[in-house]
XYZ file of C-alpha atoms in Angstrom:
286
model
C 11.984 5.753 -18.680
C 8.455 6.065 -17.732
C 7.724 9.212 -15.799
C 5.455 8.829 -12.563
C 2.967 11.176 -11.328
C 2.555 12.113 -7.775
C -0.059 12.777 -4.909
C 0.084 15.096 -2.030
C -0.947 14.082 1.431
C -2.663 16.565 3.492
C 0.736 17.002 5.420
C 1.957 18.333 2.116
C 4.175 15.049 1.415
C 4.047 13.841 -1.977
C 3.514 10.241 -2.350
C 4.223 8.581 -5.771
C 1.009 7.376 -7.522
C 2.375 4.329 -8.799
C 4.894 2.207 -6.368
C 6.023 -1.575 -6.142
C 4.316 -3.698 -3.213
C 6.241 -6.580 -1.868
C 5.242 -9.562 0.145
C 6.141 -13.178 1.498
C 3.563 -14.312 -0.196
C 4.643 -15.174 -3.566
C 7.994 -14.564 -2.899
C 10.231 -11.318 -3.390
C 12.547 -10.909 -6.428
C 15.894 -9.421 -5.831
C 16.139 -8.732 -9.600
C 12.440 -7.382 -10.048
C 13.149 -5.040 -7.760
C 16.427 -3.729 -8.872
C 14.967 -3.562 -12.326
C 11.693 -1.537 -10.961
C 14.342 1.311 -9.640
C 16.566 1.156 -12.093
C 14.780 0.801 -15.276
C 11.170 1.717 -14.563
C 11.958 4.702 -12.401
C 9.740 3.554 -9.542
C 10.916 5.145 -6.569
C 7.630 3.883 -4.457
C 8.443 0.768 -2.314
C 5.863 -0.886 -0.025
C 7.213 -3.091 2.237
C 6.390 -4.371 5.990
C 7.969 -5.628 9.024
C 5.704 -9.261 8.779
C 7.079 -9.717 5.196
C 10.680 -10.106 6.294
C 12.187 -8.778 3.281
C 13.219 -5.151 4.739
C 16.946 -6.105 4.734
C 16.469 -7.624 0.853
C 14.723 -4.147 0.110
C 17.759 -2.336 1.606
C 20.399 -4.330 -0.539
C 17.931 -3.977 -3.732
C 18.057 -0.146 -3.254
C 21.823 -0.158 -2.578
C 22.536 -2.239 -5.999
C 20.244 0.462 -7.791
C 22.140 3.368 -7.296
C 19.256 5.244 -6.209
C 19.603 7.695 -3.303
C 17.352 7.825 -0.385
C 16.155 11.176 -1.134
C 14.442 10.002 -4.344
C 12.652 7.085 -2.884
C 9.167 6.837 -1.106
C 9.706 3.805 0.822
C 6.527 2.539 3.276
C 6.714 0.327 6.292
C 4.475 -0.999 9.095
C 3.990 -2.632 12.343
C 2.646 -6.109 13.012
C 0.021 -6.589 15.614
C 2.211 -8.837 17.505
C 4.584 -6.019 18.258
C 1.630 -3.334 19.356
C 1.709 -1.608 22.368
C 3.497 2.171 22.984
C 7.057 0.334 23.323
C 6.885 -2.380 21.434
C 5.438 -0.045 18.053
C 8.878 2.036 19.150
C 11.097 -0.993 18.844
C 9.352 -2.784 16.236
C 10.160 0.904 13.844
C 13.404 1.049 15.214
C 14.124 -2.714 14.465
C 12.754 -1.972 10.513
C 14.459 1.439 9.874
C 17.722 -0.870 10.731
C 16.624 -3.817 8.756
C 15.883 -1.185 5.864
C 18.955 0.554 6.297
C 17.354 3.859 6.410
C 17.432 7.212 8.804
C 13.473 7.892 8.618
C 10.545 6.162 6.620
C 8.013 8.437 4.153
C 5.290 6.494 5.572
C 4.863 3.814 8.275
C 1.291 2.251 9.049
C -0.158 0.034 11.661
C -0.697 -2.564 9.221
C -4.503 -4.399 10.561
C -6.635 -2.861 12.922
C -5.943 -6.416 15.490
C -4.522 -6.890 18.606
C -2.252 -10.089 18.983
C -5.256 -12.400 20.028
C -7.172 -11.188 16.809
C -9.642 -8.964 18.662
C -9.985 -4.798 17.879
C -8.241 -3.806 21.294
C -8.826 -0.057 20.919
C -6.740 0.611 23.790
C -3.971 -1.355 22.559
C -4.010 0.091 18.649
C -4.343 3.647 20.007
C -1.368 3.217 22.518
C 0.660 2.212 18.967
C -0.986 4.811 17.422
C 0.270 7.304 19.958
C 3.609 5.836 19.378
C 3.414 6.718 15.295
C 2.226 9.938 16.589
C 5.367 10.598 18.427
C 7.767 9.257 15.611
C 5.978 11.649 13.479
C 6.638 14.870 15.292
C 10.774 13.624 15.670
C 10.891 13.388 11.806
C 11.263 9.882 11.440
C 8.776 9.187 9.571
C 7.514 11.808 7.128
C 4.108 10.254 7.224
C 2.067 7.869 9.149
C -0.913 6.214 8.437
C -3.109 2.516 8.766
C -3.500 -0.429 6.785
C -7.025 -2.612 6.133
C -8.905 -0.149 8.227
C -12.867 0.191 8.057
C -14.938 3.108 9.308
C -15.820 1.200 12.431
C -11.406 0.951 13.133
C -10.856 4.767 12.022
C -13.626 5.925 14.476
C -12.410 4.012 17.714
C -8.975 5.578 16.565
C -10.461 8.887 16.041
C -11.376 8.946 19.532
C -7.572 9.138 20.970
C -5.506 10.736 18.005
C -4.458 13.714 17.718
C -2.848 13.397 13.940
C -5.231 12.191 11.322
C -3.423 9.406 9.307
C -2.342 10.696 6.354
C -2.960 7.257 4.579
C -5.759 3.977 4.453
C -3.866 1.344 2.870
C -6.797 -0.989 1.583
C -7.239 -3.975 -0.767
C -9.049 -1.960 -3.848
C -9.167 -3.370 -7.313
C -12.343 -3.901 -10.369
C -13.985 -6.573 -8.442
C -13.729 -4.850 -4.951
C -14.474 -0.732 -4.969
C -15.429 -0.183 -1.324
C -16.956 3.121 -1.924
C -18.268 3.908 1.546
C -14.997 3.730 2.663
C -13.183 5.471 0.189
C -15.219 8.363 0.839
C -15.388 8.176 4.358
C -11.431 8.430 4.236
C -11.233 10.847 2.077
C -13.497 12.926 3.618
C -10.760 13.304 6.422
C -8.414 14.219 4.037
C -7.019 10.601 3.971
C -5.240 8.959 0.788
C -6.305 5.908 -0.563
C -3.506 3.326 -1.408
C -4.660 0.250 -3.038
C -3.025 -3.066 -2.607
C -3.959 -6.208 -4.621
C -4.587 -3.586 -7.527
C -4.331 -6.478 -10.192
C -6.151 -8.998 -7.571
C -3.737 -11.511 -7.489
C -3.893 -12.058 -11.560
C -7.581 -12.461 -11.368
C -8.190 -9.018 -13.679
C -5.797 -10.567 -16.608
C -8.923 -13.334 -17.258
C -11.504 -11.220 -16.962
C -13.563 -11.006 -20.020
C -14.391 -6.506 -20.032
C -10.716 -6.519 -19.031
C -9.810 -8.097 -21.572
C -11.760 -6.579 -23.883
C -10.077 -2.611 -23.274
C -6.975 -4.016 -23.172
C -6.890 -5.274 -26.672
C -8.865 -1.995 -28.108
C -6.390 0.005 -26.486
C -3.612 -2.202 -27.317
C -2.883 -2.469 -23.735
C -2.262 -5.620 -20.897
C -4.687 -5.909 -18.692
C -2.659 -5.102 -15.718
C -2.214 -1.890 -16.718
C -5.898 -1.276 -17.471
C -6.546 -2.379 -14.021
C -3.942 -0.073 -12.326
C -4.915 2.921 -14.988
C -8.866 2.335 -13.376
C -7.586 2.473 -9.585
C -5.452 5.667 -10.742
C -7.855 7.799 -12.377
C -10.100 7.008 -9.058
C -7.449 9.186 -7.466
C -5.879 6.754 -5.821
C -2.107 5.143 -5.585
C -1.626 1.810 -6.479
C 1.314 -0.927 -5.352
C 1.093 -3.933 -8.098
C 4.041 -6.365 -7.032
C 5.072 -9.357 -9.048
C 8.584 -10.873 -9.331
C 8.794 -11.184 -12.630
C 11.025 -7.766 -14.509
C 8.794 -7.804 -17.475
C 5.628 -7.413 -15.440
C 7.502 -4.772 -13.327
C 7.817 -2.670 -16.550
C 4.133 -3.806 -17.995
C 2.923 -2.170 -14.378
C 4.859 0.473 -14.513
C 3.347 1.883 -18.081
C 0.237 3.480 -16.751
C 0.705 7.189 -17.115
C 0.711 7.554 -21.039
C -2.930 6.598 -21.781
C -5.913 7.587 -20.237
C -9.011 5.117 -20.063
C -12.328 7.282 -21.725
C -15.303 8.183 -19.037
C -17.420 4.912 -21.335
C -14.362 2.446 -20.489
C -14.505 3.950 -16.435
C -18.123 3.329 -16.645
C -18.012 0.167 -17.900
C -15.274 -1.094 -15.460
C -16.958 0.499 -12.722
C -19.559 -2.244 -13.373
C -17.605 -5.528 -12.559
C -17.534 -4.676 -9.172
C -21.387 -4.415 -9.152
C -21.888 -7.477 -10.888
C -18.421 -9.640 -9.961
C -17.607 -7.821 -6.370
C -15.521 -10.109 -4.428
C -12.117 -9.579 -2.499
C -8.810 -11.653 -2.943
C -7.590 -11.414 0.708
C -8.926 -12.795 3.569
C -8.048 -11.497 6.924
C -9.804 -14.180 8.824
C -7.148 -16.295 7.886
C -4.399 -14.074 8.958
C -2.300 -14.967 12.326
C -1.938 -11.824 14.469
C 0.060 -13.150 17.346
C 3.436 -13.753 15.603
C 5.782 -12.517 12.787
C 7.138 -15.679 11.605
C 6.080 -16.956 8.505
């Protein structure tokens, strides 16, 4: 069974470098989640209130037989629940859905208010709620997701606890160096969502060539590239075979030459695969 490396957050909490992502987009596979936990040694689960699958994650954990203390579980508050009291209420409901007593990491999902604007006061109130939950030990670490430098600067005006994590889109087609350097300068760990660029990595000729040379899968090359940049990754799949492939990224290393070659992809073919402008922030409904 694959051994999963860990990174250490600024507050001393250890986060598995590789996890399994979940989402309402593309569906959720109970079989794949159980397989990841039971047979691939995956211990880092990423979910969110918006995904409507926290109760399914709870079911998978129970069926897997993995003890709670072995797991690192992340969930997130959606902008429609922002505000000091509303965020705390959403947090408690997520705990209840996931059937756990605490989260290892809890995030503000987007730097937006329900109407799609960046309401500094509202977001600040939500962060204050997370700081309180953190102080109470109900979440072992707190952070943000999809926050740009300007969003963090806004939050910085009122925070008393620096976010431990910023979860952002990172893959070979998208490496926002300025944002990553800025976050790391504050001690924030980057967790990369969409590390496989929604499957785009499978067909890129550079990745295919390196995968063939190393007798690896394209998904493994893509995730390994992110990991060797010092980031955590949370690839997702609804297929057991793909989940197994995704977990096998710690028994090989990309050479400096291969890293340089892969680094050039985002320079020449740079593009994001997620579009926040199409997201509705005023509701939790699918």
